């Protein structure tokens, strides 16, 4: 019996076109995300970890060298589900209400937030993630390498952009900057982000 399953996407696989193609989603969700789920199930089968919630596996295996495989796959399952929810058709633009206020208070302006987020996404060398997080009553932008995640660092994730090449290569090839701009301008799901606050 499989402990974990691939959560359904929050929108049809072609819903983010033309910005992210159904072909990209087909590989990214159908192959990459599914593989993390399958690997996690294999790794935890018959161990006490199989009885835990996904979030607890991520927290409990973080930083443990002998559990790196479990952590990497569990964190990638969680990160990808969070990423799908961080986007929506006709997203982007600016958040409203208390999130807009929190961004202004923490970064000075929405444009300053965008610059910080873009910088984090572009300076994450190799594979990883850019995040808007809440920590200590403030919003911050952070980047994490590979599978690493704010969930393992005691930080509250609000929004993320996957900057592994598999997230954008079919649509943008090496142009990560163009992908990140489209994420912020056309796809970011601010209603999801505000729910995390
Ligand atoms: Mn990915």
mmCIF file of N, CA, C and O and ligand atoms in Angstrom, residues 28 32 36 76 80 83-84 129 162 164 166-167, ligand 1:
data_model
loop_
_atom_site.group_PDB
_atom_site.id
_atom_site.type_symbol
_atom_site.label_atom_id
_atom_site.label_comp_id
_atom_site.label_asym_id
_atom_site.label_seq_id
_atom_site.Cartn_x
_atom_site.Cartn_y
_atom_site.Cartn_z
ATOM 1 N N UNK A 28 6.665 17.878 -15.894
ATOM 2 C CA UNK A 28 7.029 18.364 -14.556
ATOM 3 C C UNK A 28 6.150 17.729 -13.478
ATOM 4 O O UNK A 28 6.645 17.246 -12.455
ATOM 5 N N UNK A 32 8.215 14.263 -13.134
ATOM 6 C CA UNK A 32 9.102 14.636 -12.022
ATOM 7 C C UNK A 32 8.396 14.517 -10.662
ATOM 8 O O UNK A 32 8.894 13.861 -9.753
ATOM 9 N N UNK A 36 9.027 11.728 -7.504
ATOM 10 C CA UNK A 36 9.339 12.016 -6.091
ATOM 11 C C UNK A 36 8.370 11.260 -5.170
ATOM 12 O O UNK A 36 8.776 10.729 -4.126
ATOM 13 N N UNK A 76 10.666 17.455 -1.982
ATOM 14 C CA UNK A 76 10.281 17.765 -3.363
ATOM 15 C C UNK A 76 8.801 17.492 -3.613
ATOM 16 O O UNK A 76 8.167 18.204 -4.398
ATOM 17 N N UNK A 80 6.719 20.852 -4.674
ATOM 18 C CA UNK A 80 6.003 20.915 -5.959
ATOM 19 C C UNK A 80 4.521 21.167 -5.767
ATOM 20 O O UNK A 80 3.923 21.947 -6.513
ATOM 21 N N UNK A 83 4.257 24.730 -5.172
ATOM 22 C CA UNK A 83 4.515 25.481 -6.409
ATOM 23 C C UNK A 83 3.273 25.511 -7.303
ATOM 24 O O UNK A 83 2.912 26.568 -7.832
ATOM 25 N N UNK A 84 2.604 24.382 -7.500
ATOM 26 C CA UNK A 84 1.382 24.385 -8.336
ATOM 27 C C UNK A 84 0.368 25.360 -7.746
ATOM 28 O O UNK A 84 -0.278 26.108 -8.470
ATOM 29 N N UNK A 129 15.000 26.778 -5.520
ATOM 30 C CA UNK A 129 13.708 27.439 -5.375
ATOM 31 C C UNK A 129 13.892 28.863 -4.870
ATOM 32 O O UNK A 129 14.788 29.130 -4.067
ATOM 33 N N UNK A 162 9.758 27.434 -8.729
ATOM 34 C CA UNK A 162 10.715 26.360 -8.985
ATOM 35 C C UNK A 162 11.696 26.851 -10.043
ATOM 36 O O UNK A 162 11.274 27.214 -11.144
ATOM 37 N N UNK A 164 14.482 24.930 -10.894
ATOM 38 C CA UNK A 164 15.159 23.811 -11.548
ATOM 39 C C UNK A 164 14.932 23.973 -13.055
ATOM 40 O O UNK A 164 13.844 24.401 -13.476
ATOM 41 N N UNK A 166 14.093 21.921 -15.221
ATOM 42 C CA UNK A 166 12.933 21.190 -15.746
ATOM 43 C C UNK A 166 11.654 22.020 -15.645
ATOM 44 O O UNK A 166 10.670 21.717 -16.306
ATOM 45 N N UNK A 167 11.661 23.076 -14.826
ATOM 46 C CA UNK A 167 10.466 23.922 -14.668
ATOM 47 C C UNK A 167 10.237 24.813 -15.885
ATOM 48 O O UNK A 167 9.107 25.223 -16.140
HETATM 49 MN MN1 LIG B 1 10.431 20.897 -10.234
#
